Amino acid sequence: MDAETRVYAVIGNPVRHSLSPTMHNALFKKYSLNAVYVAFEVSRENAREAVEGIRVLGIAGVNVTMPLKEEVARYVELSEDARAIGSVNTIVNSNGKLLGYTTDGIGARRALERFTTLEGANVLILGAGGAGKAIAYELSKVASVVVLNRTVEKAKALEDFGVKGDALTPENLEYYLELADVLINATSVGMNEDRSLVPREMLKPGLVVMDIVYKPLITRLLREAKEKGCTIVDGLWMLVYQGAESFKLWTGIEADVELMRRVALERLG
Ligand code: ATR
């Protein structure tokens, strides 16, 4: 590190367990870039000042995480995708002009495309929170998407993207799962708990099942899906690919996702 070192960061709260510094610093090293990636704990009340800080300090690129993704979108110039979902997870500092992007949806798409073809597929997403929305928006560009959510209004609100929104009930789950090629858990259910929204008997061989949760890496949903002969895609793949998309926006380099996953797994222990 020297006076020329470019600084990158993740802002949000909590950030102390973020895997982003681990993944991006490994990439900077691999590609011999004079850059460092750090974490700044920022509360929602300080979002505006934090964005100003990026500008005045000349921080080269930033990932934005909970609870700032929507708030930060008010203070930067938005890409078409970021505008559509009203959320920013990546900022590019282009000579003082801050450009806001979202790579959550494309991260999920690339992760899935590693294992399956999405063109024309029937995709069922559980959850219409920030993650569900980003994924539904991106996948609706290539696939036929249904979103089920506990709070039905939030699922219905996504119909602007040309997806079908409905309530997360056992009947709807059974009905739409019968038609699905791909199932995605975009809720927090299963995080640090052995619980799944999908009864085991509803999972069928050939289904591709992705979970956005990566703690544990193999959630109950993924474990049961694997037992039933489904293809499984864990949440770390989505995290790695969203990071790779951010890295590409900052450096133009197609990141080594295997390296990112390896160092993230080491960090997770
Ligand atoms: P994120 O940004 O990770 O998507 P979020 O915006 O808080 O987080 O969204 C959490 C999602 O998990 C929501 O879809 C939420 O459903 P509601 O909109 O009805 O709150 C869903 N969720 C959380 N706990 C759930 C549970 N026990 N059963 C069903 N859905 C749940």
Short mmCIF file of C-alpha atoms and ligand atoms in Angstrom, two decimals:
data_model
loop_
_atom_site.label_atom_id
_atom_site.label_comp_id
_atom_site.label_asym_id
_atom_site.label_seq_id
_atom_site.Cartn_x
_atom_site.Cartn_y
_atom_site.Cartn_z
CA MET A 1 0.00 0.00 0.00
CA ASP A 2 1.22 3.49 -0.80
CA ALA A 3 -0.05 6.96 -1.69
CA GLU A 4 -1.46 5.61 -4.97
CA THR A 5 -3.50 2.78 -3.43
CA ARG A 6 -7.12 2.82 -4.53
CA VAL A 7 -9.61 2.27 -1.73
CA TYR A 8 -12.77 0.17 -2.06
CA ALA A 9 -15.26 -0.54 0.70
CA VAL A 10 -18.50 -2.08 1.84
CA ILE A 11 -20.84 0.18 3.82
CA GLY A 12 -23.76 -1.02 5.95
CA ASN A 13 -24.57 -2.42 9.35
CA PRO A 14 -23.69 -5.08 10.34
CA VAL A 15 -20.55 -5.37 8.17
CA ARG A 16 -18.00 -7.02 10.46
CA HIS A 17 -18.82 -10.50 9.15
CA SER A 18 -18.96 -9.42 5.51
CA LEU A 19 -17.18 -11.77 3.10
CA SER A 20 -16.71 -8.98 0.55
CA PRO A 21 -13.32 -7.70 1.86
CA THR A 22 -11.99 -11.28 1.79
CA MET A 23 -13.16 -11.93 -1.77
CA HIS A 24 -12.14 -8.59 -3.29
CA ASN A 25 -8.73 -8.38 -1.59
CA ALA A 26 -7.97 -11.87 -2.95
CA LEU A 27 -8.86 -10.60 -6.43
CA PHE A 28 -6.74 -7.43 -6.07
CA LYS A 29 -3.80 -9.63 -5.14
CA LYS A 30 -4.38 -12.09 -7.97
CA TYR A 31 -4.59 -9.34 -10.60
CA SER A 32 -1.74 -7.29 -8.99
CA LEU A 33 -3.90 -4.21 -8.50
CA ASN A 34 -2.71 -1.51 -6.11
CA ALA A 35 -6.00 -1.48 -4.21
CA VAL A 36 -7.48 -2.38 -0.86
CA TYR A 37 -11.03 -3.24 0.21
CA VAL A 38 -12.26 -2.39 3.73
CA ALA A 39 -15.55 -2.32 5.69
CA PHE A 40 -17.20 0.79 7.14
CA GLU A 41 -20.05 0.43 9.62
CA VAL A 42 -22.67 3.01 8.62
CA SER A 43 -26.19 3.40 10.03
CA ARG A 44 -29.21 4.36 7.92
CA GLU A 45 -29.30 7.89 9.42
CA ASN A 46 -25.78 8.51 8.11
CA ALA A 47 -26.32 7.22 4.55
CA ARG A 48 -26.19 10.66 2.98
CA GLU A 49 -23.01 11.69 4.79
CA ALA A 50 -21.41 8.37 3.91
CA VAL A 51 -22.10 8.95 0.21
CA GLU A 52 -20.62 12.44 0.52
CA GLY A 53 -17.60 10.85 2.20
CA ILE A 54 -17.09 8.53 -0.78
CA ARG A 55 -17.09 11.57 -3.05
CA VAL A 56 -14.74 13.80 -1.08
CA LEU A 57 -12.31 11.05 -0.12
CA GLY A 58 -12.24 9.68 -3.64
CA ILE A 59 -13.09 6.13 -2.63
CA ALA A 60 -12.94 4.23 -5.91
CA GLY A 61 -15.81 1.79 -5.47
CA VAL A 62 -18.28 0.75 -2.82
CA ASN A 63 -20.63 -2.13 -2.08
CA VAL A 64 -23.76 -1.12 -0.23
CA THR A 65 -25.46 -3.59 2.04
CA MET A 66 -28.26 -3.67 4.64
CA PRO A 67 -29.85 -1.33 5.65
CA LEU A 68 -28.64 1.25 3.12
CA LYS A 69 -29.45 -0.13 -0.34
CA GLU A 70 -32.65 1.86 -0.83
CA GLU A 71 -31.51 5.00 1.00
CA VAL A 72 -28.26 5.32 -0.98
CA ALA A 73 -30.26 5.17 -4.23
CA ARG A 74 -31.48 8.70 -3.42
CA TYR A 75 -27.99 10.20 -3.59
CA VAL A 76 -26.30 8.66 -6.63
CA GLU A 77 -26.93 8.49 -10.37
CA LEU A 78 -28.82 5.27 -11.09
CA SER A 79 -28.41 2.59 -13.74
CA GLU A 80 -31.61 1.41 -15.43
CA ASP A 81 -31.76 -1.72 -13.22
CA ALA A 82 -31.05 0.17 -9.99
CA ARG A 83 -33.76 2.67 -10.86
CA ALA A 84 -36.27 -0.08 -11.64
CA ILE A 85 -35.89 -1.76 -8.26
CA GLY A 86 -34.97 1.36 -6.26
CA SER A 87 -31.90 -0.25 -4.77
CA VAL A 88 -28.13 0.14 -5.07
CA ASN A 89 -25.52 -2.41 -4.00
CA THR A 90 -22.57 -1.11 -6.04
CA ILE A 91 -21.22 2.42 -6.47
CA VAL A 92 -18.64 3.29 -9.10
CA ASN A 93 -16.77 6.55 -8.55
CA SER A 94 -16.18 7.89 -12.04
CA ASN A 95 -13.99 10.99 -11.54
CA GLY A 96 -16.18 12.25 -8.71
CA LYS A 97 -19.46 11.24 -10.31
CA LEU A 98 -21.06 8.44 -8.28
CA LEU A 99 -22.90 5.85 -10.35
CA GLY A 100 -25.23 3.39 -8.61
CA TYR A 101 -25.80 -0.15 -9.84
CA THR A 102 -27.44 -3.28 -8.50
CA THR A 103 -25.74 -6.63 -9.02
CA ASP A 104 -27.93 -8.75 -6.71
CA GLY A 105 -30.28 -9.87 -9.47
CA ILE A 106 -27.57 -10.53 -12.03
CA GLY A 107 -25.57 -12.37 -9.32
CA ALA A 108 -28.48 -14.75 -8.79
CA ARG A 109 -28.91 -15.14 -12.55
CA ARG A 110 -25.25 -15.96 -13.19
CA ALA A 111 -25.23 -18.39 -10.26
CA LEU A 112 -28.24 -20.22 -11.69
CA GLU A 113 -26.84 -20.14 -15.23
CA ARG A 114 -23.84 -22.06 -13.94
CA PHE A 115 -26.19 -24.99 -13.34
CA THR A 116 -29.13 -24.57 -15.74
CA THR A 117 -30.66 -22.68 -18.67
CA LEU A 118 -33.07 -19.92 -17.71
CA GLU A 119 -34.46 -18.99 -21.14
CA GLY A 120 -38.15 -19.87 -21.07
CA ALA A 121 -37.92 -21.59 -17.69
CA ASN A 122 -40.67 -21.42 -15.06
CA VAL A 123 -39.17 -19.84 -11.96
CA LEU A 124 -40.84 -19.78 -8.56
CA ILE A 125 -39.43 -17.26 -6.06
CA LEU A 126 -40.38 -17.33 -2.38
CA GLY A 127 -40.03 -13.86 -0.86
CA ALA A 128 -40.66 -10.34 -2.13
CA GLY A 129 -38.23 -8.44 0.12
CA GLY A 130 -35.20 -6.62 -1.26
CA ALA A 131 -33.52 -9.78 -2.54
CA GLY A 132 -36.70 -11.34 -3.96
CA LYS A 133 -37.48 -8.13 -5.82
CA ALA A 134 -34.01 -7.83 -7.37
CA ILE A 135 -34.03 -11.49 -8.45
CA ALA A 136 -37.59 -11.35 -9.80
CA TYR A 137 -36.78 -8.24 -11.85
CA GLU A 138 -33.64 -9.73 -13.40
CA LEU A 139 -35.01 -13.22 -14.09
CA SER A 140 -38.21 -11.83 -15.60
CA LYS A 141 -36.03 -10.63 -18.53
CA VAL A 142 -35.51 -14.25 -19.61
CA ALA A 143 -37.88 -16.51 -17.70
CA SER A 144 -41.47 -16.81 -16.61
CA VAL A 145 -41.53 -15.78 -12.94
CA VAL A 146 -43.97 -16.28 -10.07
CA VAL A 147 -43.30 -14.67 -6.67
CA LEU A 148 -45.05 -15.89 -3.52
CA ASN A 149 -44.83 -13.79 -0.37
CA ARG A 150 -46.24 -14.03 3.15
CA THR A 151 -47.36 -10.40 2.82
CA VAL A 152 -49.26 -10.71 -0.46
CA GLU A 153 -49.23 -6.97 -1.28
CA LYS A 154 -45.46 -7.03 -1.65
CA ALA A 155 -45.71 -9.87 -4.18
CA LYS A 156 -48.48 -8.09 -6.09
CA ALA A 157 -46.38 -4.91 -6.22
CA LEU A 158 -43.84 -6.81 -8.33
CA GLU A 159 -46.39 -7.43 -11.09
CA ASP A 160 -45.12 -4.19 -12.69
CA PHE A 161 -42.10 -6.26 -13.76
CA GLY A 162 -44.37 -8.68 -15.63
CA VAL A 163 -44.17 -11.36 -12.96
CA LYS A 164 -47.08 -13.06 -11.23
CA GLY A 165 -47.43 -12.25 -7.52
CA ASP A 166 -49.44 -14.26 -5.03
CA ALA A 167 -49.72 -15.20 -1.36
CA LEU A 168 -47.35 -17.74 0.17
CA THR A 169 -49.90 -20.38 1.17
CA PRO A 170 -49.50 -24.20 1.18
CA GLU A 171 -52.00 -24.45 -1.69
CA ASN A 172 -50.21 -21.87 -3.86
CA LEU A 173 -46.87 -23.42 -3.05
CA GLU A 174 -48.05 -26.85 -4.18
CA TYR A 175 -49.73 -25.49 -7.30
CA TYR A 176 -46.84 -23.34 -8.58
CA LEU A 177 -44.15 -25.81 -7.57
CA GLU A 178 -45.78 -28.43 -9.77
CA LEU A 179 -45.15 -26.11 -12.76
CA ALA A 180 -41.68 -24.90 -11.74
CA ASP A 181 -38.29 -25.71 -13.27
CA VAL A 182 -36.45 -23.51 -10.78
CA LEU A 183 -37.27 -22.74 -7.12
CA ILE A 184 -35.56 -19.93 -5.21
CA ASN A 185 -35.83 -19.23 -1.50
CA ALA A 186 -35.38 -15.44 -1.27
CA THR A 187 -36.68 -15.22 2.31
CA SER A 188 -34.56 -15.29 5.45
CA VAL A 189 -36.16 -18.59 6.52
CA GLY A 190 -33.40 -21.16 7.10
CA MET A 191 -30.78 -18.63 8.17
CA ASN A 192 -29.11 -19.98 11.31
CA GLU A 193 -32.06 -22.34 11.78
CA ASP A 194 -33.08 -25.78 10.55
CA ARG A 195 -36.34 -24.70 8.92
CA SER A 196 -37.72 -24.74 5.39
CA LEU A 197 -40.81 -23.18 3.83
CA VAL A 198 -41.14 -26.09 1.40
CA PRO A 199 -42.44 -29.48 2.58
CA ARG A 200 -39.98 -32.18 1.56
CA GLU A 201 -42.59 -34.17 -0.37
CA MET A 202 -43.20 -31.25 -2.75
CA LEU A 203 -39.62 -31.41 -4.09
CA LYS A 204 -39.18 -33.44 -7.26
CA PRO A 205 -36.12 -34.74 -9.11
CA GLY A 206 -34.95 -32.42 -11.88
CA LEU A 207 -35.99 -29.25 -10.08
CA VAL A 208 -33.20 -26.68 -9.64
CA VAL A 209 -33.32 -25.27 -6.10
CA MET A 210 -31.42 -22.15 -5.05
CA ASP A 211 -31.29 -20.62 -1.58
CA ILE A 212 -30.07 -17.06 -1.00
CA VAL A 213 -29.22 -18.00 2.59
CA TYR A 214 -25.58 -19.09 2.97
CA LYS A 215 -25.40 -19.54 6.74
CA PRO A 216 -25.57 -22.50 6.91
CA LEU A 217 -24.21 -23.17 3.43
CA ILE A 218 -26.51 -26.16 3.07
CA THR A 219 -29.87 -25.08 4.45
CA ARG A 220 -32.61 -27.53 5.28
CA LEU A 221 -34.26 -26.70 1.93
CA LEU A 222 -31.07 -27.53 0.01
CA ARG A 223 -30.38 -30.67 2.04
CA GLU A 224 -33.86 -32.05 1.39
CA ALA A 225 -33.74 -30.96 -2.24
CA LYS A 226 -30.47 -32.85 -2.72
CA GLU A 227 -31.96 -35.94 -1.08
CA LYS A 228 -34.88 -35.75 -3.51
CA GLY A 229 -32.58 -35.58 -6.55
CA CYS A 230 -32.79 -31.85 -7.26
CA THR A 231 -29.86 -29.74 -8.50
CA ILE A 232 -28.90 -27.38 -5.69
CA VAL A 233 -27.34 -23.90 -5.85
CA ASP A 234 -26.22 -22.51 -2.50
CA GLY A 235 -26.36 -18.85 -1.47
CA LEU A 236 -22.60 -18.46 -1.61
CA TRP A 237 -22.73 -18.80 -5.40
CA MET A 238 -25.08 -15.82 -5.56
CA LEU A 239 -22.84 -13.82 -3.23
CA VAL A 240 -19.76 -14.68 -5.28
CA TYR A 241 -21.38 -13.76 -8.59
CA GLN A 242 -22.83 -10.46 -7.33
CA GLY A 243 -19.32 -9.64 -6.09
CA ALA A 244 -17.81 -10.63 -9.43
CA GLU A 245 -20.25 -8.31 -11.22
CA SER A 246 -19.26 -5.43 -8.90
CA PHE A 247 -15.58 -6.20 -9.53
CA LYS A 248 -16.18 -6.07 -13.28
CA LEU A 249 -17.89 -2.68 -12.97
CA TRP A 250 -14.88 -1.31 -11.04
CA THR A 251 -12.00 -2.88 -12.93
CA GLY A 252 -13.32 -4.27 -16.20
CA ILE A 253 -11.89 -7.64 -15.19
CA GLU A 254 -13.88 -10.88 -15.37
CA ALA A 255 -13.23 -12.11 -11.83
CA ASP A 256 -12.02 -15.58 -10.88
CA VAL A 257 -15.19 -16.84 -9.15
CA GLU A 258 -13.55 -20.10 -8.05
CA LEU A 259 -10.95 -18.09 -6.11
CA MET A 260 -13.66 -15.89 -4.58
CA ARG A 261 -15.62 -18.93 -3.47
CA ARG A 262 -12.54 -20.67 -2.08
CA VAL A 263 -11.48 -17.73 0.12
CA ALA A 264 -15.08 -17.11 1.22
CA LEU A 265 -15.44 -20.77 2.24
CA GLU A 266 -12.18 -20.58 4.20
CA ARG A 267 -13.46 -17.50 5.98
CA LEU A 268 -16.80 -19.14 6.76
CA GLY A 269 -14.84 -22.03 8.28
P1 ATR B 1 -33.97 -9.14 2.08
O1 ATR B 1 -33.41 -7.81 1.72
O2 ATR B 1 -32.95 -10.15 2.51
O3 ATR B 1 -34.88 -9.68 1.03
P2 ATR B 1 -36.26 -8.30 3.59
O4 ATR B 1 -36.46 -7.20 2.61
O5 ATR B 1 -36.42 -8.02 5.06
O6 ATR B 1 -34.82 -8.91 3.44
O7 ATR B 1 -37.21 -9.52 3.19
C1 ATR B 1 -37.35 -10.67 3.93
C2 ATR B 1 -38.26 -11.63 3.18
O8 ATR B 1 -38.40 -12.85 3.93
C3 ATR B 1 -39.68 -11.11 2.98
O9 ATR B 1 -40.18 -11.61 1.77
C4 ATR B 1 -40.40 -11.72 4.19
O10 ATR B 1 -41.80 -11.83 4.03
P3 ATR B 1 -42.76 -10.57 4.42
O11 ATR B 1 -42.64 -9.60 3.28
O12 ATR B 1 -44.11 -11.15 4.52
O13 ATR B 1 -42.23 -10.04 5.71
C5 ATR B 1 -39.77 -13.08 4.19
N1 ATR B 1 -39.91 -13.80 5.46
C6 ATR B 1 -39.21 -13.59 6.60
N2 ATR B 1 -39.61 -14.47 7.55
C7 ATR B 1 -40.58 -15.25 7.00
C8 ATR B 1 -41.38 -16.34 7.46
N3 ATR B 1 -41.26 -16.80 8.71
N4 ATR B 1 -42.26 -16.89 6.60
C9 ATR B 1 -42.39 -16.43 5.35
N5 ATR B 1 -41.66 -15.42 4.85
C10 ATR B 1 -40.76 -14.82 5.66
#
